[in-house]
Tab-separated table of C-alpha atoms in Angstrom:
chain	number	residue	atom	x	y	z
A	1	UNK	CA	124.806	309.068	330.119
A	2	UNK	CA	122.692	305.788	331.319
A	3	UNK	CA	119.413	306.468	333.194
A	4	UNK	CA	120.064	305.192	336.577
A	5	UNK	CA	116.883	303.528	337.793
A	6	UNK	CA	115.964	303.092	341.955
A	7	UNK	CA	117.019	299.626	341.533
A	8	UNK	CA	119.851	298.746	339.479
A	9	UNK	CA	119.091	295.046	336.737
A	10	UNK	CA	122.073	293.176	336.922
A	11	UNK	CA	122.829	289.225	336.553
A	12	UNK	CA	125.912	287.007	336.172
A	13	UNK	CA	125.479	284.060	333.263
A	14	UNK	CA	127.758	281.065	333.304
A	15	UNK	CA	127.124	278.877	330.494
A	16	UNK	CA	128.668	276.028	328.999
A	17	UNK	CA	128.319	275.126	325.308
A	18	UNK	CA	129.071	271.740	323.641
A	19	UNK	CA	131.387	272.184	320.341
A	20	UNK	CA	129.482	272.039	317.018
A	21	UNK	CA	125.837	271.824	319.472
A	22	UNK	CA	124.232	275.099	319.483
A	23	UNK	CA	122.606	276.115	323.249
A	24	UNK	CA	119.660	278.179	323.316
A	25	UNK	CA	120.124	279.639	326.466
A	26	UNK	CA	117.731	282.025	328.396
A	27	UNK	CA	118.327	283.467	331.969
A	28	UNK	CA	115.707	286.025	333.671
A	29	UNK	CA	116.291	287.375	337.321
A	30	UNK	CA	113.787	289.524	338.713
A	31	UNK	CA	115.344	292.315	340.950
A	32	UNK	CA	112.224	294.723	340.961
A	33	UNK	CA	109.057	293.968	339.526
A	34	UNK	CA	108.562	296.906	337.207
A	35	UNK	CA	111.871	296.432	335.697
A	36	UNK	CA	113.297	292.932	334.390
A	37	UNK	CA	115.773	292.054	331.851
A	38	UNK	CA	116.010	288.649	330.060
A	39	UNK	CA	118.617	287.621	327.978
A	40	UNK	CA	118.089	284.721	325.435
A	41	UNK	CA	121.870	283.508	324.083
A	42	UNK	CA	123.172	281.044	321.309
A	43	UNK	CA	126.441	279.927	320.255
A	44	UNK	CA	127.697	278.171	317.731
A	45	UNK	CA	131.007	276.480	317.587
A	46	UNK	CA	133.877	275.015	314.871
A	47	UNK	CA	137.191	273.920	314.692
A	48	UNK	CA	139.040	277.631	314.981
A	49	UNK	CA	136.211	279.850	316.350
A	50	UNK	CA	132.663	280.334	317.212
A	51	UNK	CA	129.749	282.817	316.450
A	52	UNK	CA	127.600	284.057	319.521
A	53	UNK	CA	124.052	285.769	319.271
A	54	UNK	CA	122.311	287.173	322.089
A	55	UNK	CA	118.944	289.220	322.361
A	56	UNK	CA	118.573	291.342	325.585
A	57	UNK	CA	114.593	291.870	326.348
A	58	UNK	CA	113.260	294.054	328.659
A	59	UNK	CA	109.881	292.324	330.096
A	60	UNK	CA	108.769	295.211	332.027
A	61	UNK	CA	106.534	298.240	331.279
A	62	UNK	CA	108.841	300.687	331.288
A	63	UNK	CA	111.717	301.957	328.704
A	64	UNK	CA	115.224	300.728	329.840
A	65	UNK	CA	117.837	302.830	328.558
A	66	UNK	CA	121.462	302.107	328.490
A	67	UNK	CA	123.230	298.486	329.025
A	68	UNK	CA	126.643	296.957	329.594
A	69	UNK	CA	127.636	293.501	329.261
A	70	UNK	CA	131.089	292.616	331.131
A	71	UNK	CA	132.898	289.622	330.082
A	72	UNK	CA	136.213	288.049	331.139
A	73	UNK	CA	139.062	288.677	328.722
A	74	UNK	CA	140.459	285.510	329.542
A	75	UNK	CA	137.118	283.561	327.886
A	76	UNK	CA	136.783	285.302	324.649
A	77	UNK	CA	138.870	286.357	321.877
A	78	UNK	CA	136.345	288.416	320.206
A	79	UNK	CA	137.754	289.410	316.405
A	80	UNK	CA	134.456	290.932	315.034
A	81	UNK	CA	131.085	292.155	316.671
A	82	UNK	CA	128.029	293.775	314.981
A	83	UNK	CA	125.110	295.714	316.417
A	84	UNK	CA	127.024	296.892	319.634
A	85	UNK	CA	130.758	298.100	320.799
A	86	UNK	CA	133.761	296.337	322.658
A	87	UNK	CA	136.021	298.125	324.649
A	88	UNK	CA	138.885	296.352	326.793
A	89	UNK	CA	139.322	297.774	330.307
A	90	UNK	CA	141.752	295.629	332.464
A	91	UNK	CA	140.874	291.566	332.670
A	92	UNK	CA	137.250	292.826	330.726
A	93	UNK	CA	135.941	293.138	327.405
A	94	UNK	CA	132.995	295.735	327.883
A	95	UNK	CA	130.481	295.468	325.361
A	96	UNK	CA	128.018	298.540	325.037
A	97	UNK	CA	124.850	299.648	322.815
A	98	UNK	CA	125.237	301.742	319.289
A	99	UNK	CA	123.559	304.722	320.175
A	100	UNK	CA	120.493	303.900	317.904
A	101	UNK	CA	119.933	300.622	319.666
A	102	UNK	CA	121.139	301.952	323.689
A	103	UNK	CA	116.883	302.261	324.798
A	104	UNK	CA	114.636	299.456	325.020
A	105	UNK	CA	111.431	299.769	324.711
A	106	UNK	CA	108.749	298.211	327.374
A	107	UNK	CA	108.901	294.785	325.971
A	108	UNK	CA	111.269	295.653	323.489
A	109	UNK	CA	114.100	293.754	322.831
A	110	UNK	CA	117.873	294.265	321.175
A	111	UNK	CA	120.350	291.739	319.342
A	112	UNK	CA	123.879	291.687	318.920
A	113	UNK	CA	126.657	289.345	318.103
A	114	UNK	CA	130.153	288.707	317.931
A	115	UNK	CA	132.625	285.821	316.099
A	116	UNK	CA	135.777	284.653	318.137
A	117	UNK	CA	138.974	282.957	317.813
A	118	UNK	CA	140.092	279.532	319.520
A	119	UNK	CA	137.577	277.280	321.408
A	120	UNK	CA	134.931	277.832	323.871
A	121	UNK	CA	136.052	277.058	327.543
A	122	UNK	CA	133.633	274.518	329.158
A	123	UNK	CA	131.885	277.565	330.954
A	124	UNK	CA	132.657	280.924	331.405
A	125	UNK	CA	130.402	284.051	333.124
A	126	UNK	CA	129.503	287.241	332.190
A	127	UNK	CA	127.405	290.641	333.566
A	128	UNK	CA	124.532	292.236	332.533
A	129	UNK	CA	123.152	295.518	333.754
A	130	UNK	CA	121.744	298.787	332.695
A	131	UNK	CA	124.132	301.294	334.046
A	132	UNK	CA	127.067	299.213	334.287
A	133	UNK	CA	127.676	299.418	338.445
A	134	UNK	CA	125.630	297.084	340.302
A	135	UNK	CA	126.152	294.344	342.627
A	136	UNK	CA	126.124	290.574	340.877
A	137	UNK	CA	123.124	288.324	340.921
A	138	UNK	CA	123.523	284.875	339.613
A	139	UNK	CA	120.213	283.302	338.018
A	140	UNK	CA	120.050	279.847	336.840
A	141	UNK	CA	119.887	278.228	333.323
A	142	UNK	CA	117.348	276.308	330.837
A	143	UNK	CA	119.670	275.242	328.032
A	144	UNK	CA	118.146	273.142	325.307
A	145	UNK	CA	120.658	272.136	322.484
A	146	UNK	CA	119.809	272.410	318.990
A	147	UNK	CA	122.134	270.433	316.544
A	148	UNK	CA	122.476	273.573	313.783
A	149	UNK	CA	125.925	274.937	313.891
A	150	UNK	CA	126.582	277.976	311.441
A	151	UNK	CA	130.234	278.475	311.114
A	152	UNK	CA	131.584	281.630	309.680
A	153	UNK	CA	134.399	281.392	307.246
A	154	UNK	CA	137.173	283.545	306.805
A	155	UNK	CA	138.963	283.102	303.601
A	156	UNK	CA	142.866	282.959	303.404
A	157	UNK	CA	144.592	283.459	299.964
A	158	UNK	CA	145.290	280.511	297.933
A	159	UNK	CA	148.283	279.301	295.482
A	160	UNK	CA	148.685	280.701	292.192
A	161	UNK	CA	145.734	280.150	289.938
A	162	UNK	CA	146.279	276.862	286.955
A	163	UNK	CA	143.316	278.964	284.563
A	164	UNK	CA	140.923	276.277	283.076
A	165	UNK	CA	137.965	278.292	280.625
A	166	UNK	CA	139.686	280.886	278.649
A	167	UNK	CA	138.105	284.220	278.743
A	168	UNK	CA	136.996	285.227	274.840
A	169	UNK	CA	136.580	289.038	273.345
A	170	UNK	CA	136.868	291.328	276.071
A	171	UNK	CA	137.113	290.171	279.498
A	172	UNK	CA	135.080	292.662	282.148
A	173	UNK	CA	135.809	292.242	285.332
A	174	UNK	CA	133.653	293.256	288.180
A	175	UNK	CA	135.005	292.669	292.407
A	176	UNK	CA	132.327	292.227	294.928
A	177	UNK	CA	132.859	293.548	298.365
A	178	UNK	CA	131.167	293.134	301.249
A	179	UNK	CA	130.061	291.325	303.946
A	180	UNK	CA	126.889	288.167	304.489
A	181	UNK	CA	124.019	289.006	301.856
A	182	UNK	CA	126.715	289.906	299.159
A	183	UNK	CA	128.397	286.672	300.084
A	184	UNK	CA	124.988	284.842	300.043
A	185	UNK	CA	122.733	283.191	302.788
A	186	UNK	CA	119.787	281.733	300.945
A	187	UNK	CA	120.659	277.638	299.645
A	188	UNK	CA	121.067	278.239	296.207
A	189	UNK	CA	118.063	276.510	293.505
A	190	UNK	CA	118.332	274.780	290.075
A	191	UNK	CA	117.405	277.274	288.356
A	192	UNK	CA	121.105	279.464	290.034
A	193	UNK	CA	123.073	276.652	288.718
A	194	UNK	CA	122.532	276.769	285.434
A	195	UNK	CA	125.645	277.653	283.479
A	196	UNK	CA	126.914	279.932	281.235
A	197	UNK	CA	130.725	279.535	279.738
A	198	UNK	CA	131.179	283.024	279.539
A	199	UNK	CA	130.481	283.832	283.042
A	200	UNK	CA	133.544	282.878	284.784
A	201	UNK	CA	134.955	282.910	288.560
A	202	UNK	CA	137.956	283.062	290.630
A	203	UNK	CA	137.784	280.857	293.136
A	204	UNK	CA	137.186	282.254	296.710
A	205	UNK	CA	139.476	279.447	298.140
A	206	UNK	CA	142.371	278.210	295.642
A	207	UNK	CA	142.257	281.639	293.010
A	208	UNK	CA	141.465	279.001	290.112
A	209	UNK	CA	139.418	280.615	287.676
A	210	UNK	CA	135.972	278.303	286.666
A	211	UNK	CA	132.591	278.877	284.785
A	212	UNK	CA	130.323	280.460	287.008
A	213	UNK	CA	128.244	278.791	289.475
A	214	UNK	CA	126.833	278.978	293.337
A	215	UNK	CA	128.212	279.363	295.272
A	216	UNK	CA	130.622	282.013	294.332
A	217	UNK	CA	132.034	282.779	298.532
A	218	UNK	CA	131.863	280.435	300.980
A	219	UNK	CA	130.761	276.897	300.352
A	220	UNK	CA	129.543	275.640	303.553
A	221	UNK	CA	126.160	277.742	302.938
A	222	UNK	CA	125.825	276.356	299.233
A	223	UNK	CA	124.301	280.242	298.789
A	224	UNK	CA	123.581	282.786	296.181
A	225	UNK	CA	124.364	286.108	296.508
A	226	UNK	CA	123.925	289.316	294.139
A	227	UNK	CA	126.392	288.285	291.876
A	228	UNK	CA	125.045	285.531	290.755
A	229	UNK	CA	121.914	286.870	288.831
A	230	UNK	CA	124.593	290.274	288.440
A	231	UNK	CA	125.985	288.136	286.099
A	232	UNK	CA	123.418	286.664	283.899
A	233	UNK	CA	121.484	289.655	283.481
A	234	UNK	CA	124.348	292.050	282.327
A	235	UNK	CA	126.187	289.093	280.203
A	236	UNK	CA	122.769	289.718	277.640
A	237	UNK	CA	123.675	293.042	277.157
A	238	UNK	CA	127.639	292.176	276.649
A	239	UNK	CA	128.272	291.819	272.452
A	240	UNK	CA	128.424	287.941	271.846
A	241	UNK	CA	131.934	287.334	272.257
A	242	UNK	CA	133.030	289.012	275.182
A	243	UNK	CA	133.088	287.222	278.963
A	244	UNK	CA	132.054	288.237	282.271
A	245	UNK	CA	134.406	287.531	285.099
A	246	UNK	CA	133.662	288.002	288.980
A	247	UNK	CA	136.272	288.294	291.849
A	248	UNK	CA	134.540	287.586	295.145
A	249	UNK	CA	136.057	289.111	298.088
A	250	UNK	CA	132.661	289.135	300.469
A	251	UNK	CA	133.404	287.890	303.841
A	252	UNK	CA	130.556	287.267	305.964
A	253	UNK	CA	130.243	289.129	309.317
A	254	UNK	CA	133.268	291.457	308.651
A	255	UNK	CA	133.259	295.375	309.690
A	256	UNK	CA	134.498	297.955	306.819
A	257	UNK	CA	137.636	298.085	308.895
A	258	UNK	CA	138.769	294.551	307.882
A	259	UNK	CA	138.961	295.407	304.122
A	260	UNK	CA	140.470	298.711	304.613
A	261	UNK	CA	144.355	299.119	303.211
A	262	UNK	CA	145.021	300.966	306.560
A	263	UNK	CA	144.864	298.547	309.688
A	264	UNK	CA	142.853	296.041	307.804
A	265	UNK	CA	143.801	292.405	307.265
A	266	UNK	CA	141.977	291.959	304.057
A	267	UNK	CA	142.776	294.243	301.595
A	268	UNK	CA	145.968	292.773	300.681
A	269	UNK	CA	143.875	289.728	299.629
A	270	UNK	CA	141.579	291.430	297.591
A	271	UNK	CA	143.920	293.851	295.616
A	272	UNK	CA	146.018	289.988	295.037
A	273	UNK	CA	142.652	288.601	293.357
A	274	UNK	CA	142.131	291.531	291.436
A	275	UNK	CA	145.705	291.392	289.943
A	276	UNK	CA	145.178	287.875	289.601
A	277	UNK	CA	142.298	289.305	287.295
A	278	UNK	CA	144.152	291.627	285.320
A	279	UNK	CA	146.945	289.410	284.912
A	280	UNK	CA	144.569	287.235	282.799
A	281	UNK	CA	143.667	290.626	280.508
A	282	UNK	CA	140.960	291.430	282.384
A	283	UNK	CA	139.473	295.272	282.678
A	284	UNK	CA	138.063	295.529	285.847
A	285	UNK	CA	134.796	297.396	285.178
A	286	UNK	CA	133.333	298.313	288.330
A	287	UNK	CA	132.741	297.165	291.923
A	288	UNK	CA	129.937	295.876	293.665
A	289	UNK	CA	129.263	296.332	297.167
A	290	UNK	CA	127.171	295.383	300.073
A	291	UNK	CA	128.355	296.082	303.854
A	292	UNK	CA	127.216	297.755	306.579
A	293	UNK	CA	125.438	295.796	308.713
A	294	UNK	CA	128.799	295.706	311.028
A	295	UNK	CA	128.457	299.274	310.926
A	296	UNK	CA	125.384	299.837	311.354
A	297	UNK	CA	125.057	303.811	312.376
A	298	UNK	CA	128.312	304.168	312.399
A	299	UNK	CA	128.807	308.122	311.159
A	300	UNK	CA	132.335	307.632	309.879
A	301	UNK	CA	131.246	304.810	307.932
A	302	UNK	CA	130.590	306.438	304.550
A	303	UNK	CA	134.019	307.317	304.487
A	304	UNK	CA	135.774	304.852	305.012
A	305	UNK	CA	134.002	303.314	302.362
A	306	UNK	CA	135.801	306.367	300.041
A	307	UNK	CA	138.912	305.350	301.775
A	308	UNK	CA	138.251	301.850	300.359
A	309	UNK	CA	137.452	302.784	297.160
A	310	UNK	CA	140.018	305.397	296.667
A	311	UNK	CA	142.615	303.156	297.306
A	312	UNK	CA	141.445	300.101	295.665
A	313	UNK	CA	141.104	302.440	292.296
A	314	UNK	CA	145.146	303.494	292.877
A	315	UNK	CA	146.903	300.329	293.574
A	316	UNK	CA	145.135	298.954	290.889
A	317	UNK	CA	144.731	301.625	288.256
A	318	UNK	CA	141.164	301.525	287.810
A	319	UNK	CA	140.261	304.764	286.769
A	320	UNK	CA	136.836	306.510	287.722
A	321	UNK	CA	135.119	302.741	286.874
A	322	UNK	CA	131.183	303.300	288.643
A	323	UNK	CA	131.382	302.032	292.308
A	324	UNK	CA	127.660	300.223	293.471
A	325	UNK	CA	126.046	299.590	296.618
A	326	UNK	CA	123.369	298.080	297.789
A	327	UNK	CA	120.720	299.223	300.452
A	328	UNK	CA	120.041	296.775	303.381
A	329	UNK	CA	116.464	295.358	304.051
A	330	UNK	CA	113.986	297.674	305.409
A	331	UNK	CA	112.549	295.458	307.820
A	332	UNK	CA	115.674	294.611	309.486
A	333	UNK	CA	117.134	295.496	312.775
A	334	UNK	CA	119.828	297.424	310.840
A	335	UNK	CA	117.607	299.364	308.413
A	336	UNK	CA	119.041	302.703	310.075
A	337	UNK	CA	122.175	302.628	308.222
A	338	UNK	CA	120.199	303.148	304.323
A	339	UNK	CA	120.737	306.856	306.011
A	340	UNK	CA	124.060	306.168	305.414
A	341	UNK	CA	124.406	304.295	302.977
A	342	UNK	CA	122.024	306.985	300.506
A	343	UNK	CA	124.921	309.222	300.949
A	344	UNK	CA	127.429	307.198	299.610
A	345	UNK	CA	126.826	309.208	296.278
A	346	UNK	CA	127.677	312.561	297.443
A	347	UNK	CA	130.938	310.860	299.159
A	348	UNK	CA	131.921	308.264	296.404
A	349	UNK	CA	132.984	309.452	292.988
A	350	UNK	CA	130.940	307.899	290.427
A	351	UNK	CA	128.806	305.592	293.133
A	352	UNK	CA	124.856	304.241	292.692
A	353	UNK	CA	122.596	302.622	295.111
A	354	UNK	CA	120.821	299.630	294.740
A	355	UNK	CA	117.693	299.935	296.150
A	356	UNK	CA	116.142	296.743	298.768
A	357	UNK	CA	112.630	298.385	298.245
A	358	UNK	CA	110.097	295.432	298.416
A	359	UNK	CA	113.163	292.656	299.122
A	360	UNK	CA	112.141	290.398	301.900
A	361	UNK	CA	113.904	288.597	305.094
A	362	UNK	CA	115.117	284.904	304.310
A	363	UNK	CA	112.191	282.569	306.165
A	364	UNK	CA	115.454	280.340	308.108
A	365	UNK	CA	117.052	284.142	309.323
A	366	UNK	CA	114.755	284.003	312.265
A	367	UNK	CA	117.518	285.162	314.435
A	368	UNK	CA	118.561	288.266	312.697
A	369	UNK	CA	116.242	289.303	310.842
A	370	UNK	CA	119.480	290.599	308.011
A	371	UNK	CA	119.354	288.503	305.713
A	372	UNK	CA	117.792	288.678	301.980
A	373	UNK	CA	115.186	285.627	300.712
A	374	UNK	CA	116.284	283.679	297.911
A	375	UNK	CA	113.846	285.444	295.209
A	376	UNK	CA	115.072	289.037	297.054
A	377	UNK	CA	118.880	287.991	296.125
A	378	UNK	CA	117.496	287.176	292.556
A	379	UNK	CA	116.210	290.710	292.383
A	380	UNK	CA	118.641	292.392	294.025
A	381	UNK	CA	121.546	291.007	291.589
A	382	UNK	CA	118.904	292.078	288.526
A	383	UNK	CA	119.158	295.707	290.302
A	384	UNK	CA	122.606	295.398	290.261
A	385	UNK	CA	123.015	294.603	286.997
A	386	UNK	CA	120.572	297.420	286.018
A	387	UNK	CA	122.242	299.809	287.645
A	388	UNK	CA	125.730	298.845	286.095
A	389	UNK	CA	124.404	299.058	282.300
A	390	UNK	CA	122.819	302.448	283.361
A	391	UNK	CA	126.471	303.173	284.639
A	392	UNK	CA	128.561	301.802	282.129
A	393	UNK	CA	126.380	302.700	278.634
A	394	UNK	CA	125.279	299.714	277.789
C-alpha cells in the first residue's frame, strides 16, 4: 500500500528524442514545498529499438514511498525492463517499484530502465506520481543532446557453421549465460587480444567457430567479459593437447525469463549452439553464468535459474557437469540480489559462486552503476576459472 501524502507529486513529461542523439532530459515541478520529485531521463535510439534510463529523485526532506509511472501503450513497445515492473491496464503500460527500491529516501534517488521495439514517435507523454491517482501537472523541459548512442543487441541464430581451427585432444566445452557483464561492457585492451589456437569460439552472430578473441558477444561494445580470461587461465591447467571451446549465449539486458525453455524466446538458440558444439565432438563441461540484474529481488528467481539448468542438462545430455555463477558488484544499485544469488547452491545441483568481493564499477557506467571495470572482468574470469578447476579436478 503507497503512503498517501496531504498533497499528491504528480507531473506529465512529453519529450521528443532525435534517433541515434541521446537527450538528457530533466523535468522538476514543485507541487508542495516539502515534497518534490525530479526525474532526470535518457534515451538512446537505433535502427529496430531503443534503450531508455530514467532516475526518479526525491529533492525534499522527507522519505517518499511508493511511485507509478503511466505511459501510453500506443508510444512504447517495451520488450524488457530492469529495476522496476510493467503491468498493462487498458491504453497504459504501468510501471511500478520492486519492493526493495518502492521508498526514497530524502534526497534519495532510484533508476530503472527498459529496451523497446520499433522507433521512437517524435514525442510522446507520460505520468509520474507517488500513489498513482492525482490530477496532471505538465512542467517544462531542458533537453541537452549528447551524441553517445548505446544500442543493445539481440542476437538471432545464424547459418550452419563452415569450422575453420580444428579442435585437437579433447575438446571441453563450456556455455556462458547471462546477461551485460557476462557479455562484456569494458573496451577490451591488448593485452585481451592476444591469442591462443587452442582457445576457440563460436561465433555469437554466424555460429562459425574461430580462435578466441574479444569480443566473444556483441561487437558493437568491442568488450571483454568473464570468459575471456575464463579461458586462458583454465587452458594452463588443460594437458597440452586438448582445446578449450566457448559458446556465448549472454544477451545484454535480458530477464531469466528470456532464456527459459518455457515462454522464453532464447533457449531454442542456445540449446542450437550447444549442439552445434557437440556436433564438432565437443564435451560440454560446465556452464557459466551471470544474470540477475533484470531480476533483481525477484524471490522466484533462484528457481527459475534450476528450471534453466535442469532443462538445459536434459535436452542436451549433460550430466551433473558443475553449474557457476557469479555475484554482482557490491556497490551497485542491484547488490540486493547476492541474497539470492548465494542460494543458488542449495537450489542448483552441483552449482558455485563466484565471488565480486573487491571488483569495482567500470569508470564510463556512470549511469548504472552495474557494470564491472576492465581489471574487475580480468579477475572475475580468473575466479571463474578457479572455481571450475576446483569443480572439475583439475
Amino acid at each position: 500500500m503507497c503512503k498517501r501524502f496531504p498533497k499528491i507529486v504528480k507531473y506529465t513529461v512529453i519529450l521528443s528524442f532525435l534517433l541515434l542523439v541521446q537527450l538528457i532530459i530533466s523535468s522538476t515541478v514543485k507541487i508542495q514545498a516539502d515534497n518534490i520529485l525530479e526525474l532526470t531521463s535518457s534515451a538512446s535510439t537505433w535502427y529496430n529499438g531503443y534503450n531508455m534510463n530514467m532516475t526518479i529523485t526525491n529533492t525534499s526532506g522527507s522519505e517518499v514511498e511508493g511511485w507509478t509511472l503511466r505511459l501510453k501503450k500506443s508510444d512504447f513497445t517495451i520488450t524488457n525492463i530492469w529495476c522496476a515492473k510493467q503491468t498493462v491496464s487498458g491504453n497504459d503500460i504501468i510501471i511500478t517499484p520492486e519492493a526493495w527500491n518502492s521508498k526514497i529516501s530524502a534526497k534519495g534517488s532510484v533508476t530503472f530502465g527498459f529496451i523497446g521495439e520499433g522507433t521512437l514517435t517524435s514525442d510522446f507523454s507520460y505520468t509520474l506520481d507517488s500513489s498513482g491517482v492525482a490530477p496532471t501537472v505538465t512542467p517544462g523541459l531542458t533537453p541537452s543532446p549528447v551524441i553517445t548512442p548505446t544500442p543493445i543487441i539481440t542476437p538471432t541464430p545464424g547459418i550452419s557453421p563452415t569450422p575453420t581451427p580444428v579442435p585437437s585432444g579433447t575438446f571441453h566445452v563450456f556455455l556462458l549465460l547471462g546477461q551485460s557483464n557476462m557479455a562484456g561492457y569494458p573496451r577490451a585492451q591488448a593485452s585481451d587480444r592476444v591469442e591462443d589456437p587452442r582457445i576457440l569460439a563460436l561465433g555469437y552472430d554466424d555460429n562459425q567457430w574461430r580462435v578466441a578473441k574479444p569480443p566473444l558477444h556483441e561487437t558493437w561494445q568491442d568488450a571483454i567479459g568473464p570468459g575471456d580470461w575464463f579461458a586462458k587461465t583454465l587452458i594452463e591447467k588443460l594437458p597440452e593437447g586438448d582445446t578449450i571451446g566457448l559458446v556465448p549465449c549472454a544477451i545484454s539486458g535480458e530477464r531469466i525469463e528470456t532464456f527459459m525453455k518455457s515462454g522464453g524466446s532464447k533457449y531454442d538458440w542456445i540449446v542450437s549452439r550447444a549442439r552445434l558444439a557437440q556436433e564438432k565432438g565437443g564435451v560440454i563441461s560446465g556452464i557459466l553464468f551471470h544474470q540477475g540484474e533484470s531480476n533483481n529481488g525477484d524471490p522466484s528467481w533462484p528457481g527459475k535459474v534450476n528450471t534453466l539448468v535442469e532443462d538445459l542438462k536434459k535436452d542436451l545430455n549433460l550430466g551433473d557437469i558443475p553449474f557457476i555463477a557469479g555475484e554482482l558488484l557490491y556497490s551497485g544499485s542491484c547488490a540486493v540480489h547476492n541474497q539470492l544469488i548465494n542460494q543458488l547452491p542449495s537450489v542448483v545441483k552441483n552449482c558455485y559462486v563466484v565471488s565480486a568481493e573487491g571488483l569495482v564499477v567500470d569508470p564510463s557506467d556512470g549511469q548504472w552503476r552495474l557494470h564491472f571495470s576492465h581489471d574487475s572482468q580480468v579477475t572475475l574470469g580468473e575466479r571463474y576459472a578457479e572455481k571450475m578447476i576446483e569443480a572439475l579436478g583439475y
